[in-house]
CSV table of C-alpha atoms in Angstrom, one decimal:
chain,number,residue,atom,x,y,z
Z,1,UNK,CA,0.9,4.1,-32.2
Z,2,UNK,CA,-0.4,3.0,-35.6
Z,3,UNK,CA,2.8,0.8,-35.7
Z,4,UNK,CA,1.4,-1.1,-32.7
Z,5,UNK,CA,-2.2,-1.6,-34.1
Z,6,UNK,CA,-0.8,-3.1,-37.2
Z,7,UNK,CA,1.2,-5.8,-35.4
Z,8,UNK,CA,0.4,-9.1,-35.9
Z,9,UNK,CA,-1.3,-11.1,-33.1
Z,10,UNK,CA,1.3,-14.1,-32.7
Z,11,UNK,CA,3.0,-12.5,-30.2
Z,12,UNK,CA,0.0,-10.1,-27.9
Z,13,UNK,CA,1.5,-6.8,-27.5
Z,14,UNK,CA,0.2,-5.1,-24.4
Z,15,UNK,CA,0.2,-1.7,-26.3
Z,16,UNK,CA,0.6,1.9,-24.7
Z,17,UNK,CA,-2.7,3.1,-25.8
Z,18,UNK,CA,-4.5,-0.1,-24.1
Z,19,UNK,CA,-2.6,0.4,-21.0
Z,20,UNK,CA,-3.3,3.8,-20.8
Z,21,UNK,CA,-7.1,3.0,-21.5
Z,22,UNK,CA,-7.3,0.8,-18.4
Z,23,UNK,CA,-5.3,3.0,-16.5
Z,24,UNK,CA,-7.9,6.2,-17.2
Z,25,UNK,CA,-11.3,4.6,-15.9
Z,26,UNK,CA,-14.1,6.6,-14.6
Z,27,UNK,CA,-12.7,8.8,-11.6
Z,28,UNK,CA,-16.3,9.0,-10.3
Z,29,UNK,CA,-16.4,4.8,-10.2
Z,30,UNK,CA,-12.7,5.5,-8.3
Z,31,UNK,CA,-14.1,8.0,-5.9
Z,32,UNK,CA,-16.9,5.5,-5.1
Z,33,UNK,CA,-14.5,2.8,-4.3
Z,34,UNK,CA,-12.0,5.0,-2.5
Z,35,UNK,CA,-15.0,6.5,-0.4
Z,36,UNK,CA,-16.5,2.7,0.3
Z,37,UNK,CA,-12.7,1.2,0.8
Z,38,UNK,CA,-12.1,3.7,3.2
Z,39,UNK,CA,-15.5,2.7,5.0
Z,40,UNK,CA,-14.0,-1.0,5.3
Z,41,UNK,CA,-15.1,-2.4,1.9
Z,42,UNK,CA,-12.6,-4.7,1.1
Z,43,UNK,CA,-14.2,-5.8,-2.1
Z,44,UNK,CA,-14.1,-1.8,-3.3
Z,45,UNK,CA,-10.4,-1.8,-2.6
Z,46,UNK,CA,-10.7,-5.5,-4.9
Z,47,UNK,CA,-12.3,-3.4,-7.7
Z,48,UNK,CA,-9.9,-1.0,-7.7
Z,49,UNK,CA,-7.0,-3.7,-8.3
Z,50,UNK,CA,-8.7,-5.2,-10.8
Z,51,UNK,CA,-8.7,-1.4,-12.6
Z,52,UNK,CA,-5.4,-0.7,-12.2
Z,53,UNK,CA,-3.4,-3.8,-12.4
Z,54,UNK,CA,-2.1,-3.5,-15.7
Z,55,UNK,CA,-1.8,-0.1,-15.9
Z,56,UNK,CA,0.6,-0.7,-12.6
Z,57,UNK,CA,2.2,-3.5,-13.4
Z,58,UNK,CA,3.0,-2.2,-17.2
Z,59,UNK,CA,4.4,1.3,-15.4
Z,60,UNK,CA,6.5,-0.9,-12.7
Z,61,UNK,CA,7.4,-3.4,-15.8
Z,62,UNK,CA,9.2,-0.2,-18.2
Z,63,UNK,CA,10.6,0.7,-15.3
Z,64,UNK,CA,12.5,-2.3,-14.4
Z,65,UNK,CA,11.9,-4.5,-16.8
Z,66,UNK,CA,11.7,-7.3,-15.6
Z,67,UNK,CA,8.6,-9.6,-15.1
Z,68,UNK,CA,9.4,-10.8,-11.6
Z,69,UNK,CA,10.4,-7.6,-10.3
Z,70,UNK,CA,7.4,-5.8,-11.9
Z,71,UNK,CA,5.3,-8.3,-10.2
Z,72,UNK,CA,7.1,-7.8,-6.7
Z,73,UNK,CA,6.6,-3.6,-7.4
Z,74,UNK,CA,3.3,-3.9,-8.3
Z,75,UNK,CA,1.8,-5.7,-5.5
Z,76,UNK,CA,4.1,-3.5,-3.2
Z,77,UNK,CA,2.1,-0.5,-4.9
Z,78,UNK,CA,-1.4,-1.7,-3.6
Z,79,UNK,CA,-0.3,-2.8,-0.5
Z,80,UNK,CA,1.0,0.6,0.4
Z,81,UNK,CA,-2.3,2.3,-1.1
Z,82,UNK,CA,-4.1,-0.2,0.9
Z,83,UNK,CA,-2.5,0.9,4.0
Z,84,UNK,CA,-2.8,4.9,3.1
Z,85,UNK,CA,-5.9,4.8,1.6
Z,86,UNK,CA,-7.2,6.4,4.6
Z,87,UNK,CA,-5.4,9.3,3.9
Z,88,UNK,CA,-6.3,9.9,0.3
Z,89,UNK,CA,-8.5,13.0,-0.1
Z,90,UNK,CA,-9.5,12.9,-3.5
Z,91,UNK,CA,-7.6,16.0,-4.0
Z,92,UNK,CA,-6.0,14.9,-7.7
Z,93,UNK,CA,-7.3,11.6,-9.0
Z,94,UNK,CA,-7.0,8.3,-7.4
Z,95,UNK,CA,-5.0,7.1,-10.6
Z,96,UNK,CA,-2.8,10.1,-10.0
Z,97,UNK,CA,-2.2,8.7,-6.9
Z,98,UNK,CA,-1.9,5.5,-7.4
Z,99,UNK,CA,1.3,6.2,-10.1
Z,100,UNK,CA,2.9,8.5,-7.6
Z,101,UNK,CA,3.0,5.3,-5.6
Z,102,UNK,CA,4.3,3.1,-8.2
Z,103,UNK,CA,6.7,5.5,-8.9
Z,104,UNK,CA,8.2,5.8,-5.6
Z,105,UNK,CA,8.2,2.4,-5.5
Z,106,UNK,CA,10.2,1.6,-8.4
Z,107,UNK,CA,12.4,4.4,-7.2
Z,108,UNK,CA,13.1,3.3,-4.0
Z,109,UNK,CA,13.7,-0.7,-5.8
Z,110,UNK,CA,16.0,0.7,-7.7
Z,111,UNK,CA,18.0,2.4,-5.4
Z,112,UNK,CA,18.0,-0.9,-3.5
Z,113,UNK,CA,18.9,-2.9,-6.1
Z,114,UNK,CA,21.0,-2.9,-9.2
Z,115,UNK,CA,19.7,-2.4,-12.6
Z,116,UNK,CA,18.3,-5.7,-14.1
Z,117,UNK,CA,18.1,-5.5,-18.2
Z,118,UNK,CA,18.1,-9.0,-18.6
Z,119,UNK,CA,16.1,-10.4,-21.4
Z,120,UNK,CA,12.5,-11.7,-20.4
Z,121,UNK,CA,12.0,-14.8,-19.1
Z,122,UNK,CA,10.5,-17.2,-22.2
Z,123,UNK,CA,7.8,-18.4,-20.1
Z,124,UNK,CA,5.9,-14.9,-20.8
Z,125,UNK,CA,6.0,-15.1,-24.3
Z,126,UNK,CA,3.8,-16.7,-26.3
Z,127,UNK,CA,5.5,-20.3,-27.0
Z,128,UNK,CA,4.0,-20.9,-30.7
Z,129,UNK,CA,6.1,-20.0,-33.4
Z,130,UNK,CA,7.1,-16.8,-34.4
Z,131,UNK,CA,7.7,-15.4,-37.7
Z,132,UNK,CA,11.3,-13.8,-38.5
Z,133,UNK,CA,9.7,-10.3,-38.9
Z,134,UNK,CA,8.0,-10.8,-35.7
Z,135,UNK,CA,11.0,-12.2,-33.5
Z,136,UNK,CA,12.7,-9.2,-35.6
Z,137,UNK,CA,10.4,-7.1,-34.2
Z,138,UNK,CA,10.6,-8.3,-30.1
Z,139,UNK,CA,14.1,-8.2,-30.6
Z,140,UNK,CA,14.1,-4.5,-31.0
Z,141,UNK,CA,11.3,-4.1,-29.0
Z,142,UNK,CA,14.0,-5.5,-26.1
Z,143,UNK,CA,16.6,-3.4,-26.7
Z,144,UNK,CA,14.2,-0.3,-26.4
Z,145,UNK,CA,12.8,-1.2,-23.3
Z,146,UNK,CA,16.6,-1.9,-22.2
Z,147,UNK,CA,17.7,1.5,-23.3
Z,148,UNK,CA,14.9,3.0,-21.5
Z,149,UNK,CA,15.9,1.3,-18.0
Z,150,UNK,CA,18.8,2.2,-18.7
Z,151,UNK,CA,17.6,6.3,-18.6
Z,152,UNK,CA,18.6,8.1,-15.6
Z,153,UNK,CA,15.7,7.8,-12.7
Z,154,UNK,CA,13.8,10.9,-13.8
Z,155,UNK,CA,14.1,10.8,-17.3
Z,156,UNK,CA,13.0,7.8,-17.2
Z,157,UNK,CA,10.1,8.3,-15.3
Z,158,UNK,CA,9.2,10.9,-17.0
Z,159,UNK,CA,9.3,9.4,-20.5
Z,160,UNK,CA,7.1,6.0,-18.9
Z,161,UNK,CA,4.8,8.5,-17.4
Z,162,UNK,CA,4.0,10.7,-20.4
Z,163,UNK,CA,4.8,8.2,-23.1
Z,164,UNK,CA,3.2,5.0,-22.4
Z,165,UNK,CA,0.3,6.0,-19.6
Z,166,UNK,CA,-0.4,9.0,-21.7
Z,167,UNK,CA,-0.8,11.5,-18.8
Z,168,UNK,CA,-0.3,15.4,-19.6
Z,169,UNK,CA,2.5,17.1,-18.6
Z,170,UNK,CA,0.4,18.4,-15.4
Z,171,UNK,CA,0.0,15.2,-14.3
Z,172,UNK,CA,3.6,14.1,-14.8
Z,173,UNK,CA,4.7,17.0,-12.9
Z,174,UNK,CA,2.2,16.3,-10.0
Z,175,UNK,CA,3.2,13.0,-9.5
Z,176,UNK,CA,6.9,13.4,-10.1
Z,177,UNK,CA,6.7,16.5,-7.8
Z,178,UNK,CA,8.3,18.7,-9.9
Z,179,UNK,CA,7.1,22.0,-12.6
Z,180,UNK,CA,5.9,21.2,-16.1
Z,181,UNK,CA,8.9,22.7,-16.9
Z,182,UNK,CA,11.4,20.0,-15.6
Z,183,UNK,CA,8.8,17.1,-17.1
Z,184,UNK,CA,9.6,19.1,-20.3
Z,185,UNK,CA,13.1,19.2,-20.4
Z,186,UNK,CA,13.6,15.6,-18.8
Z,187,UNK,CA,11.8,14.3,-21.8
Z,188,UNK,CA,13.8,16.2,-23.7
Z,189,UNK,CA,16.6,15.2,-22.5
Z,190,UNK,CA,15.5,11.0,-22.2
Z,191,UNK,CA,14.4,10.9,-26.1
Z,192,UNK,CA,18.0,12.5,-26.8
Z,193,UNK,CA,19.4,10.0,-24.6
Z,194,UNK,CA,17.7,7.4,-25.9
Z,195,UNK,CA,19.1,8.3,-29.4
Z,196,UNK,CA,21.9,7.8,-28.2
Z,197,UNK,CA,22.1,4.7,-25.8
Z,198,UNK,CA,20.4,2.9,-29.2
Z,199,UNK,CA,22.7,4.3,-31.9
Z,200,UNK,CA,25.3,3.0,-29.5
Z,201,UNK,CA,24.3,-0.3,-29.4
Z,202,UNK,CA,22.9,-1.7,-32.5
E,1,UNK,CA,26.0,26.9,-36.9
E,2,UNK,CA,23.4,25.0,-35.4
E,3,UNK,CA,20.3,27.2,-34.8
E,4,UNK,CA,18.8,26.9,-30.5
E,5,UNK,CA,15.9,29.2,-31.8
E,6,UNK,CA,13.2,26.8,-30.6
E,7,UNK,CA,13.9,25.4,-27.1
E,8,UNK,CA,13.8,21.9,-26.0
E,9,UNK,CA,10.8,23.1,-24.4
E,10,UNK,CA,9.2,24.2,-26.4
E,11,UNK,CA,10.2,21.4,-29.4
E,12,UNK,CA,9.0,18.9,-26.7
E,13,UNK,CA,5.7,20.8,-27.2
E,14,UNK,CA,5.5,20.4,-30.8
E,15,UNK,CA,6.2,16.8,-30.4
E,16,UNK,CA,3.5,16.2,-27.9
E,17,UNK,CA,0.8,18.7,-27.0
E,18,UNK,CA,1.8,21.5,-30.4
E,19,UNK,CA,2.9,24.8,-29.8
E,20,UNK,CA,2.4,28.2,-30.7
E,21,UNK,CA,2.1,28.9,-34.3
E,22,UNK,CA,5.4,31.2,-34.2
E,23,UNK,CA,7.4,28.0,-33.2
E,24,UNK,CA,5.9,25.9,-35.4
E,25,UNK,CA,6.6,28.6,-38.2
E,26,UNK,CA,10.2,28.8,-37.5
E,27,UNK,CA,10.9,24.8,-37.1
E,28,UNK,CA,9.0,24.0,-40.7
E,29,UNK,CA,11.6,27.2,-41.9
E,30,UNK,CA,14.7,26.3,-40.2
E,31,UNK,CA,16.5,23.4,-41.6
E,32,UNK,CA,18.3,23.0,-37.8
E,33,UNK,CA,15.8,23.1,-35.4
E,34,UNK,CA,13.7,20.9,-37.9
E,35,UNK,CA,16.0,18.7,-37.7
E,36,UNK,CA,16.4,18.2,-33.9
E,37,UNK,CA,12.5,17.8,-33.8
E,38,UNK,CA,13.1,15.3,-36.3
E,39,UNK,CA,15.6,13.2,-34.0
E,40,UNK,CA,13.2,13.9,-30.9
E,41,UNK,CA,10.5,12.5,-33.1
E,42,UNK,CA,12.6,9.7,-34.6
E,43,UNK,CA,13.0,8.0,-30.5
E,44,UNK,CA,9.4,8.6,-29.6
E,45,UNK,CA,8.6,6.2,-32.6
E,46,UNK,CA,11.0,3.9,-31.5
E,47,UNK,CA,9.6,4.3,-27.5
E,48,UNK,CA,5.7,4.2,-28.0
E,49,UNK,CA,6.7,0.6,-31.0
E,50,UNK,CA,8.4,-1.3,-28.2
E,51,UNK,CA,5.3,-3.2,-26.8
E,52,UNK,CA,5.4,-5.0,-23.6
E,53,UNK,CA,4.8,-8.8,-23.7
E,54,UNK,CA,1.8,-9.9,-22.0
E,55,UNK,CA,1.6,-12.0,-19.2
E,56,UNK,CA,-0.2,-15.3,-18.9
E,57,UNK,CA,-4.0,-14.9,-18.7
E,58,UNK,CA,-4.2,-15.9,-15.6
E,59,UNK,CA,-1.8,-13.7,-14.1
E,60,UNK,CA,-3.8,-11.1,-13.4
E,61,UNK,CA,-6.1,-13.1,-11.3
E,62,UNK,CA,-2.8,-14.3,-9.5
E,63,UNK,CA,-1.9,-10.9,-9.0
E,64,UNK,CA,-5.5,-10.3,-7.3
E,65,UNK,CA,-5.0,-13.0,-5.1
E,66,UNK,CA,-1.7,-12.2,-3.7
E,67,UNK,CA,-2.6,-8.6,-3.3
E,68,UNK,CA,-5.8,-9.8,-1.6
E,69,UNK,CA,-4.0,-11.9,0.9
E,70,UNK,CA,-1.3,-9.1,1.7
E,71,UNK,CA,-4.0,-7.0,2.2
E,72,UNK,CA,-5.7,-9.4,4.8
E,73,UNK,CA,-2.7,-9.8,6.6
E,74,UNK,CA,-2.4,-6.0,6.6
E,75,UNK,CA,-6.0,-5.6,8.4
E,76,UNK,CA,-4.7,-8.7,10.8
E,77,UNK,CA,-1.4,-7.1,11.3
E,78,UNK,CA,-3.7,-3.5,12.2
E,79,UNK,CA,-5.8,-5.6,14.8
E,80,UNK,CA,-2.9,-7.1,16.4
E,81,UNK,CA,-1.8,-4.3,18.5
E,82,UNK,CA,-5.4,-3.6,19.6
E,83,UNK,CA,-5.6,-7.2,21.0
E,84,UNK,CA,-2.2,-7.3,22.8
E,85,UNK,CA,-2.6,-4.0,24.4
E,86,UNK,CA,-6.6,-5.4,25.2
E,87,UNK,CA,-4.9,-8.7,26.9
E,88,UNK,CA,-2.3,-6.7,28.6
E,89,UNK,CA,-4.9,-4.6,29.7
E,90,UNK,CA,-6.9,-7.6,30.9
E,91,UNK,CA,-3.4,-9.0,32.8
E,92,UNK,CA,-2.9,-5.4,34.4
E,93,UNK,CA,-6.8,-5.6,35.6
E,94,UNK,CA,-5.8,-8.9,37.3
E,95,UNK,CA,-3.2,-7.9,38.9
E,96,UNK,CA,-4.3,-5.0,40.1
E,97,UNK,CA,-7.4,-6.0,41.6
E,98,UNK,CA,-5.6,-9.3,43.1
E,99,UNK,CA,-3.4,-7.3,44.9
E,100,UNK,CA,-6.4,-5.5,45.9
E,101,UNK,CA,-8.0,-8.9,46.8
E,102,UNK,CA,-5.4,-10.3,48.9
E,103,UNK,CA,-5.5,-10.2,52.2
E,104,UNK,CA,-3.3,-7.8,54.1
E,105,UNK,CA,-0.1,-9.3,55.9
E,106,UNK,CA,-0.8,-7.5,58.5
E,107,UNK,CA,-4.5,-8.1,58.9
E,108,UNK,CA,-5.8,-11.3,59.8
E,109,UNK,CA,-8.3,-13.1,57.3
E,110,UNK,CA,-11.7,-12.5,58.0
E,111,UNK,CA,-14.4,-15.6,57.7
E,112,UNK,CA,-16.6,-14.3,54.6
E,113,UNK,CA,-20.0,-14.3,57.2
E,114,UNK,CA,-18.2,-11.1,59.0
E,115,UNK,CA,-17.8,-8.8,56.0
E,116,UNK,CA,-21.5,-9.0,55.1
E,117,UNK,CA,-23.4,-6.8,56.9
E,118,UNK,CA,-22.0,-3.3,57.4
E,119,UNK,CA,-20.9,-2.6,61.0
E,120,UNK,CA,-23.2,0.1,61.9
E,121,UNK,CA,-26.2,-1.2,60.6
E,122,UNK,CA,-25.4,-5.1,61.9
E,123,UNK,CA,-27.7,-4.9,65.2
E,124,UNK,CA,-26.4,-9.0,65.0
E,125,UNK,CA,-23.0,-7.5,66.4
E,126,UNK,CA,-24.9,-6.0,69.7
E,127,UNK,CA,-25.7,-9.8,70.5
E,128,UNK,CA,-21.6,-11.0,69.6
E,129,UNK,CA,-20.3,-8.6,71.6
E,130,UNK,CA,-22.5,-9.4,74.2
E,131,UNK,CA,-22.1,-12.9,73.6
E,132,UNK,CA,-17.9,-12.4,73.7
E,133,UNK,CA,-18.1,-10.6,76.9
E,134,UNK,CA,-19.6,-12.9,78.8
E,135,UNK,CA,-18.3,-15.8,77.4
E,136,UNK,CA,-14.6,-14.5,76.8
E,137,UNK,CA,-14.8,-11.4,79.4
E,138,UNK,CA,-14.6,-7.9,78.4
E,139,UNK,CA,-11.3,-7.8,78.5
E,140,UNK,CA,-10.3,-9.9,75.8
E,141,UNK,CA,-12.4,-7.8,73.5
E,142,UNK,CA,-10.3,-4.8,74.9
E,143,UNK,CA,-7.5,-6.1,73.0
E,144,UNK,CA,-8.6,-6.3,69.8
E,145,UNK,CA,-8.6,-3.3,67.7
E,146,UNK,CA,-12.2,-3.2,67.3
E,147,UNK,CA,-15.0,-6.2,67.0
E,148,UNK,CA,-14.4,-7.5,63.3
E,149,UNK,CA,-10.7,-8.2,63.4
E,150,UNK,CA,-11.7,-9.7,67.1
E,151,UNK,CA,-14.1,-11.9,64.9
E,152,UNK,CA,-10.6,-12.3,62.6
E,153,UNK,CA,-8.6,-13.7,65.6
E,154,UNK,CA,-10.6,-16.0,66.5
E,155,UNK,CA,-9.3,-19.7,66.2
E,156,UNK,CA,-11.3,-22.3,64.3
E,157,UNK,CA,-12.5,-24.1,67.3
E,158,UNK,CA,-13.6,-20.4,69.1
E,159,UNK,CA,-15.6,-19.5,65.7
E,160,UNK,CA,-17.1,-22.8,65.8
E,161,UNK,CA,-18.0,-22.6,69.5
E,162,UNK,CA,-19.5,-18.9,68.5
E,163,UNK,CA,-21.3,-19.9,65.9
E,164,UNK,CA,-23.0,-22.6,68.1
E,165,UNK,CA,-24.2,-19.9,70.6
E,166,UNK,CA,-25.4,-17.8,68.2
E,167,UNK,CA,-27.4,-20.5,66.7
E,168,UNK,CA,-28.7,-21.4,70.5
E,169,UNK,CA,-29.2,-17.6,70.4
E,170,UNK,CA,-31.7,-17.6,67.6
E,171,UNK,CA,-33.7,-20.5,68.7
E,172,UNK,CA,-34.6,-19.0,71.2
E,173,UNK,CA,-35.4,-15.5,69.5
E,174,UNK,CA,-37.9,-17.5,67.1
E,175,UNK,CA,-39.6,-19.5,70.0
């Protein structure tokens, strides 16, 4: 994480720790909404956007990586939580639920779709220019974030899950579905991986 | 031979949340599992150092937007139903109660002056039947299947003679 901090600012880096940040906001200003959304308050349901946007987009964006289809995901994620929100109890937390959503979204994309691990499109980037360490540096950023996508689903939603929103291994497992067991041994098994698909591909 | 002492578990521990002090014991002594937490550690340097390049400033609002606009076609979309099944609803009422409405095939049409009053409390009837059986005879009355669709049978230029003597009739009630 220190590595990140360090980075120069020519090219922004929206950083794990950040992402996580905005994607841990006060559950009790969540329950508010949730309660007011679910009384019609569309402007509650607005707030919660706004709060979870990046953290939603970023988690849809590792997943797939790409920009467009991140985009596409994540307003397909508020849109379904729009139309359940109803249903949500407040029995885990809203941002709990919220990922679950993503997730099964992203799942669901990519079973419909093939892989994309194309590089980003240039309009995202910051067009000044770049020093060599820097473009150095994007350049293996990319191929990380390629070798994730190209993680098998759970691994790789485990590893997004725990690594870059920073949730405990509880919450992994409660939104994956599975014991904190599995999350254990899937991120086990997506760092070895990883090791690998990177080695392989220098 | 490679030493599986400390689980994956339980190096995955170690790596993110620690792990009991046994485990962490025998990975700083053991030359083999310290060196498969060292690999595990090695990619989760590489993971959490690939930063995600940001969007444009303003994408975030554009994000809003569209998500805002899906969701008020969503609340549209959830009214729809509710307003075709209120206008079906309205066509069914319509055509229910115009069938109701229509006159009977098999009845004639009654002038709207005849359904007024109700028949047993219309003392007005006393003086058309009276008013019928002397003008028409009794017997013509026979053959109707009761006074009002008598009334019903009648053509336009016997309603209009009626009408007159009734009128005649009610001059001379009120002088």
């Amino acid at each position: 994480m220190s590595q990140e901090l360090a980075l120069p600012m020519l090219f922004p880096i929206a950083g794990a720790q950040a992402g996580a940040q905005e994607a841990r906001p006060g559950r009790v200003d969540d329950f508010d909404d949730v309660r007011a959304c679910q009384r019609g308050d569309r402007e509650a349901f607005d707030r919660l956007v706004e709060r979870y946007q990046r953290a939603v987009y970023r988690l849809c964006y590792r997943y797939v990586n790409r920009h467009e289809d991140a985009n596409d995901l994540a307003q397909e994620t508020f849109l379904k939580a729009y139309r359940a929100i109803d249903r949500f109890r407040g029995d885990s937390a809203f941002s709990t639920w919220i990922y679950r959503i993503a997730v099964n979204c992203c799942l669901n994309f990519r079973s419909a779709r093939r892989p994309e691990t194309t590089a980003l499109s240039d309009s995202l980037s910051d067009a000044s220019p770049r020093a060599d360490a820097e473009v150095e540096r994007e350049d293996e950023a990319s191929r990380v974030r390629a070798a994730v996508a190209r993680l098998p689903e759970r691994q790789r939603a485990t590893l997004i899950l725990k690594v870059y929103q920073e949730l405990t291994h509880e919450e992994v497992a409660g939104i994956l579905g599975s014991s904190v067991g599995t999350v254990k041994a899937n991120l086990f098994h997506a760092l070895k991986n990883l090791r690998k698909l990177l080695e392989s591909e220098p | 031979m490679t030493c599986t002492r400390a689980s994956d578990e339980s190096l995955v521990d170690l790596l993110f949340e620690g792990a009991p002090g046994a485990e962490r014991a025998h990975v700083a002594g053991c030359p083999d599992c310290a060196s498969r937490l060292q690999a595990l550690e090695a990619s989760l340097i590489q993971v959490r150092s690939a930063g995600l390049p940001e969007p444009s400033p303003f994408y975030w609002a554009t994000l809003r937007r569209n998500v805002s606009r899906r969701v008020g076609q969503v609340r549209d979309w959830h009214w729809a139903p509710l307003a075709a099944a209120a206008a079906a609803l309205v066509v069914a009422v319509g055509v229910v109660s115009g069938s109701r409405m229509a006159p009977s095939s098999t009845e004639p049409a009654l002038p709207a002056w005849v359904a007024l009053p109700p028949a047993a409390e219309d003392a007005g009837l006393d003086v058309i039947g009276g008013l019928l059986s002397t003008g028409s005879g009794q017997e013509d009355l026979g053959d109707c299947n009761g006074l009002a669709p008598c009334l019903g049978s009648l053509s336009e230029t016997e309603t209009r003679a009626l009408v007159e003597a009734l009128r005649a009739e009610l001059k001379g009630v009120d002088s």
